[in-house]
Coordinates of C-alpha atoms in Angstrom, one line a residue:
M1 CA 0.0 0.0 0.0
L2 CA 1.0 3.6 -0.4
S3 CA 1.3 4.0 3.4
D4 CA 4.0 1.4 3.3
L5 CA 5.8 3.1 0.4
A6 CA 5.7 6.4 2.3
E7 CA 7.2 4.8 5.4
A8 CA 9.9 2.9 3.4
G9 CA 10.8 6.1 1.5
G10 CA 11.3 8.1 4.7
G11 CA 8.0 9.9 4.8
L12 CA 7.6 12.2 7.8
L13 CA 5.2 11.0 10.5
V14 CA 3.5 13.9 12.5
D15 CA 0.6 13.4 14.8
G16 CA -0.4 10.1 13.2
V17 CA -0.2 11.5 9.7
R18 CA 2.3 10.1 7.2
H19 CA 3.6 12.7 4.8
L20 CA 4.8 11.4 1.5
P21 CA 8.5 11.8 0.7
D22 CA 9.4 13.8 -2.5
S23 CA 10.5 10.5 -4.2
I24 CA 6.8 9.4 -4.2
G25 CA 4.9 12.7 -4.4
H26 CA 3.5 15.2 -2.0
G27 CA 0.5 14.9 0.3
F28 CA -0.5 12.7 3.3
I29 CA -2.1 9.5 4.5
R30 CA -3.8 9.3 7.9
L31 CA -4.9 6.1 9.5
L32 CA -7.5 6.0 12.3
A33 CA -9.7 3.5 14.2
P34 CA -12.6 5.7 15.4
D35 CA -14.8 2.8 16.4
P36 CA -14.3 -0.9 17.3
G37 CA -15.0 -2.6 13.9
L38 CA -14.1 0.5 11.8
M39 CA -10.8 1.4 10.3
L40 CA -10.4 4.6 8.3
G41 CA -7.7 5.6 5.9
I42 CA -7.6 9.2 4.6
H43 CA -5.5 9.9 1.5
R44 CA -4.8 13.2 -0.1
Y45 CA -1.8 13.5 -2.4
T46 CA -0.3 14.0 -5.8
L47 CA 1.9 11.2 -7.0
A48 CA 5.2 11.6 -8.9
Q49 CA 4.4 8.4 -10.9
Q50 CA 1.5 6.2 -11.5
F51 CA 1.0 3.4 -9.0
T52 CA -1.1 0.2 -9.3
V53 CA -2.3 -1.1 -5.9
Q54 CA -3.1 -4.8 -6.2
R55 CA -5.6 -6.0 -3.6
Q56 CA -5.4 -9.7 -3.1
P57 CA -8.5 -11.7 -2.1
D58 CA -8.6 -12.2 1.7
Y59 CA -10.8 -15.2 2.8
A60 CA -9.8 -14.8 6.5
Q61 CA -12.1 -11.8 7.1
P62 CA -15.5 -12.7 5.8
E63 CA -17.2 -10.3 8.3
T64 CA -15.4 -7.2 6.8
L65 CA -16.5 -4.9 4.0
L66 CA -14.1 -2.6 2.2
V67 CA -15.5 0.7 1.1
S68 CA -13.6 3.4 -0.9
F69 CA -14.5 6.9 -2.1
Q70 CA -12.1 8.6 -4.5
A71 CA -12.2 11.8 -6.4
F72 CA -9.6 13.5 -8.6
G73 CA -8.4 17.0 -9.3
P74 CA -7.8 18.3 -12.9
A75 CA -5.6 15.8 -14.8
P76 CA -2.7 16.9 -17.2
G77 CA -3.5 16.6 -20.8
G78 CA -7.2 16.2 -20.3
A79 CA -6.9 12.6 -19.1
L80 CA -10.1 11.1 -17.8
H81 CA -10.3 9.9 -14.2
L82 CA -13.8 9.2 -13.0
S83 CA -14.6 9.8 -9.3
T84 CA -16.2 6.7 -7.9
A85 CA -17.3 5.0 -4.7
Q86 CA -17.2 1.3 -4.2
I87 CA -18.2 -1.3 -1.6
A88 CA -16.7 -4.8 -1.8
S89 CA -16.2 -8.0 0.2
T90 CA -12.7 -9.0 1.2
N91 CA -12.9 -12.2 -1.0
I92 CA -12.7 -10.2 -4.2
G93 CA -9.3 -8.9 -5.3
F94 CA -8.5 -6.5 -8.2
A95 CA -6.1 -3.7 -9.1
T96 CA -6.6 0.1 -8.6
V97 CA -4.6 2.4 -10.7
L98 CA -3.7 5.8 -9.1
P99 CA -2.6 8.3 -11.7
A100 CA 0.5 10.6 -11.6
H101 CA 0.4 14.4 -11.4
T102 CA -3.2 14.5 -10.4
E103 CA -4.5 15.4 -7.0
I104 CA -6.2 12.4 -5.4
F105 CA -8.8 12.6 -2.6
M106 CA -9.6 9.2 -1.1
V107 CA -11.2 7.7 2.0
A108 CA -11.0 4.0 2.5
L109 CA -13.0 2.2 5.2
A110 CA -12.8 -1.3 6.5
I111 CA -16.0 -2.0 8.5
E112 CA -17.3 -5.1 10.2
K113 CA -20.7 -6.3 9.0
P114 CA -22.2 -6.4 12.6
L115 CA -21.3 -2.8 13.1
L116 CA -22.8 -1.7 9.8
N117 CA -25.9 -3.8 10.6
S118 CA -26.2 -2.1 14.0
W119 CA -26.2 1.3 12.2
L120 CA -28.9 0.1 9.7
Q121 CA -31.2 -1.4 12.3
G122 CA -34.6 0.0 12.2
T123 CA -34.1 1.5 8.7
D124 CA -35.9 -1.4 6.9
S125 CA -33.2 -1.2 4.2
A126 CA -33.4 -3.7 1.4
L127 CA -29.6 -3.5 1.2
T128 CA -29.1 -5.1 4.6
P129 CA -29.4 -8.8 3.4
L130 CA -27.1 -7.9 0.5
L131 CA -24.4 -6.4 2.6
T132 CA -24.5 -9.1 5.3
A133 CA -24.5 -12.1 2.9
A134 CA -21.4 -14.3 2.5
H135 CA -21.3 -14.3 -1.3
P136 CA -18.7 -12.1 -3.1
L137 CA -19.8 -8.5 -3.5
V138 CA -18.7 -5.5 -5.6
L139 CA -20.9 -2.5 -6.1
D140 CA -19.4 0.6 -7.8
T141 CA -21.0 3.9 -8.5
L142 CA -20.1 7.4 -9.8
I143 CA -19.7 9.8 -7.0
T144 CA -22.6 12.1 -6.4
P145 CA -22.2 15.8 -5.4
A146 CA -23.3 14.9 -1.9
I147 CA -20.6 12.3 -1.6
Q148 CA -17.9 14.5 -3.1
Q149 CA -18.8 17.3 -0.6
V150 CA -18.2 15.1 2.4
L151 CA -15.2 13.5 0.8
L152 CA -13.5 16.9 0.4
Q153 CA -14.3 17.7 4.0
V154 CA -12.8 14.5 5.3
T155 CA -9.6 14.8 3.3
E156 CA -9.0 18.4 4.3
P157 CA -5.7 18.6 6.3
R158 CA -6.6 19.0 10.0
P159 CA -4.5 19.3 13.1
A160 CA -5.0 16.5 15.6
H161 CA -7.7 17.1 18.1
P162 CA -9.1 15.0 21.1
L163 CA -12.5 14.9 19.3
D164 CA -11.1 13.4 16.1
A165 CA -12.6 9.9 16.7
F166 CA -16.0 11.5 17.1
F167 CA -15.6 13.7 14.0
Y168 CA -14.4 10.8 11.8
R169 CA -17.0 8.4 13.0
I170 CA -19.7 10.8 12.0
K171 CA -18.1 11.5 8.6
A172 CA -17.7 7.8 7.9
Q173 CA -21.4 7.3 8.7
E174 CA -22.3 10.3 6.4
L175 CA -20.3 8.8 3.5
L176 CA -21.8 5.4 4.0
Y177 CA -25.3 6.9 4.2
C178 CA -24.8 8.8 0.9
L179 CA -23.4 5.7 -0.8
L180 CA -26.1 3.3 0.5
R181 CA -28.8 5.7 -0.5
E182 CA -27.4 5.8 -4.0
L183 CA -27.2 2.0 -4.1
A184 CA -30.5 1.2 -2.5
G185 CA -32.4 1.0 -5.9
R186 CA -30.2 -1.9 -6.9
A187 CA -31.3 -4.2 -4.1
A188 CA -34.4 -5.3 -6.1
A189 CA -32.3 -6.7 -8.9
P190 CA -31.2 -10.3 -8.6
A191 CA -27.5 -10.6 -7.7
R192 CA -25.6 -13.2 -9.8
H193 CA -22.7 -15.0 -8.2
L194 CA -19.4 -13.2 -8.9
H195 CA -16.2 -15.0 -9.6
P196 CA -12.9 -13.1 -9.2
A197 CA -12.2 -13.5 -13.0
D198 CA -15.6 -11.9 -13.7
V199 CA -14.7 -8.9 -11.6
E200 CA -11.4 -8.4 -13.4
K201 CA -13.1 -8.8 -16.8
I202 CA -16.0 -6.3 -16.0
F203 CA -13.5 -3.7 -14.8
R204 CA -11.6 -4.2 -18.0
V205 CA -14.8 -3.6 -19.9
R206 CA -15.2 -0.3 -18.1
T207 CA -11.7 0.7 -19.0
E208 CA -12.2 0.0 -22.6
L209 CA -15.6 1.7 -22.5
L210 CA -14.0 4.9 -21.3
A211 CA -11.0 4.8 -23.6
S212 CA -12.7 7.3 -26.0
L213 CA -15.6 9.4 -24.9
S214 CA -16.2 10.8 -28.4
E215 CA -17.4 7.5 -29.9
P216 CA -20.2 5.3 -28.5
P217 CA -18.9 1.8 -27.6
S218 CA -19.5 -1.4 -29.6
L219 CA -20.9 -3.7 -27.1
P220 CA -20.1 -6.9 -29.1
A221 CA -16.5 -5.7 -29.4
L222 CA -16.3 -5.0 -25.6
A223 CA -17.7 -8.4 -24.8
L224 CA -15.3 -10.2 -27.2
A225 CA -12.3 -8.3 -25.8
A226 CA -13.3 -9.3 -22.2
G227 CA -14.0 -12.9 -23.1
L228 CA -17.6 -12.7 -22.1
S229 CA -20.9 -13.3 -23.9
E230 CA -22.7 -10.0 -24.6
T231 CA -25.6 -11.1 -22.4
R232 CA -23.2 -12.0 -19.5
M233 CA -21.3 -8.8 -19.9
R234 CA -24.5 -6.7 -19.7
Q235 CA -25.7 -8.6 -16.6
L236 CA -22.4 -8.3 -14.8
F237 CA -22.0 -4.6 -15.8
R238 CA -25.4 -3.6 -14.5
Q239 CA -24.9 -5.6 -11.3
V240 CA -21.5 -4.0 -10.5
F241 CA -22.1 -0.5 -11.9
G242 CA -25.8 -0.1 -11.6
M243 CA -26.6 0.8 -15.2
S244 CA -26.1 -0.5 -18.7
P245 CA -22.7 0.0 -20.4
Y246 CA -24.2 2.6 -22.8
D247 CA -25.8 4.6 -19.9
Y248 CA -22.5 4.5 -18.0
F249 CA -20.8 5.8 -21.1
Q250 CA -23.2 8.7 -21.3
A251 CA -22.9 9.4 -17.6
A252 CA -19.1 9.5 -18.0
R253 CA -19.4 11.9 -20.9
M254 CA -21.6 14.2 -18.8
E255 CA -19.1 14.1 -15.9
E256 CA -16.3 15.0 -18.3
A257 CA -18.4 17.8 -19.8
R258 CA -19.0 19.2 -16.3
R259 CA -15.2 19.1 -15.6
R260 CA -14.4 20.9 -18.9
L261 CA -17.2 23.5 -19.0
P262 CA -15.7 26.0 -16.5
S263 CA -12.7 26.6 -18.8
Q264 CA -14.2 25.9 -22.3
S265 CA -17.1 27.0 -24.4
V266 CA -20.3 24.8 -24.6
A267 CA -19.6 24.2 -28.3
E268 CA -16.0 23.2 -27.7
V269 CA -16.9 20.7 -25.0
G270 CA -19.8 19.3 -27.0
Y271 CA -17.8 18.7 -30.2
Q272 CA -14.8 17.3 -28.3
L273 CA -17.1 14.7 -26.7
G274 CA -18.5 13.6 -30.1
F275 CA -21.8 15.5 -30.1
T276 CA -22.6 16.9 -33.6
N277 CA -25.9 18.2 -32.3
L278 CA -25.3 20.7 -29.5
S279 CA -29.0 20.8 -28.6
H280 CA -28.9 17.1 -27.9
F281 CA -25.8 17.7 -25.8
A282 CA -27.5 20.4 -23.8
R283 CA -30.6 18.2 -23.2
L284 CA -28.5 15.3 -22.0
F285 CA -26.5 17.5 -19.7
A286 CA -29.7 19.0 -18.2
K287 CA -31.1 15.5 -17.7
H288 CA -28.1 14.6 -15.6
F289 CA -27.5 17.8 -13.7
Q290 CA -30.8 19.7 -13.9
L291 CA -29.0 22.6 -15.5
T292 CA -28.2 23.4 -19.1
P293 CA -24.5 23.7 -19.9
K294 CA -24.8 27.5 -20.1
K295 CA -26.5 27.8 -16.7
Y296 CA -23.9 25.5 -15.2
Q297 CA -21.2 27.7 -16.5
A298 CA -22.9 30.6 -14.8
T299 CA -22.8 28.9 -11.5
Q300 CA -19.0 28.5 -12.0
G301 CA -18.5 32.2 -12.6
R302 CA -17.9 32.0 -16.3

C-alpha cells in the first residue's frame, strides 16, 4: 500500500499523519480507528508516478466490508479519471490504478458487518441482506455531489484534536449513508454470483468503455475483448455499476463535460465529446444535472 511506500521512503510522521516523501509525491495519509470494527484511511496526495495497488482476495475476514471513495483534481493533458465510490467484500481482489500528477482525494473504510448492521437497524433497508451475505460482492457507482462534498471535508488537512474519533466516526457514517442511499435502488435486482475472474473482466470492460468518450462503444467488441458473452457482460456490468454499459458511457461523458465547462465553451466541449448536435448535448447535460451547460457555467462564474 502507499502508506508502506511512504514509510519505506522516509515519509515524515507527524501526529499520526504520514507525509509522502518527495520521491513518491506530496501529500499525506492518515490512518484511524474511530470505532471498534471500523478502520479509516484518509489519503490526499499528488503522486510523482502512476501506482497500481493490487488488492489480493482475503478469505480470512468474511465479516469485513471494504469501502472506498475517491475523487480527482484536474488531470494533465485532459486525461479522464472518474470519481467513484465502491463497496466490496474481502474475498474479491482487483487492481486500482492511481494516476500521476493528479491530486487524489480518497477515503478507505474497513467496516465489520455487525457494526454496519447495527447502524442500519430500524431502517428497513433492502440492502441489509445484500451487505451481510457471505457471497462475493462488488458495487461501484459514480460519486454524487453529496458524496464529493463530504469526501473533500474529510480529506482536508486538519491538526490532531481530542475529538477526532467522534468527528471521523460521524463523517464515515455520512459517507456510508450517501453511498447506500445511492445503491438502494439496486437491491431489487437479482444478484448473480461473482467470480474473481468476472470482476477483473468487467472492470476491463469499463476501462475499454471509457477509452474514448467521443465515440459510442461497440458492445459486441467489448464483450469479445473481455472474453464474455454479450448477455453475461450486460448482466455483470449492471450488477456492479448499476446501469447498462451505454448509460454508463453517457454518464461519464456528462461528468467529463462538467469538468471541462468552467474553462471551455459549450460548443468546444460538445464537439470534443462527439456531439454533432449541440441541442442534444444540452438536453442530455440538463437531464443529468438539472442545469443546461450555459446555466452550469454561470454557477462557476464563467
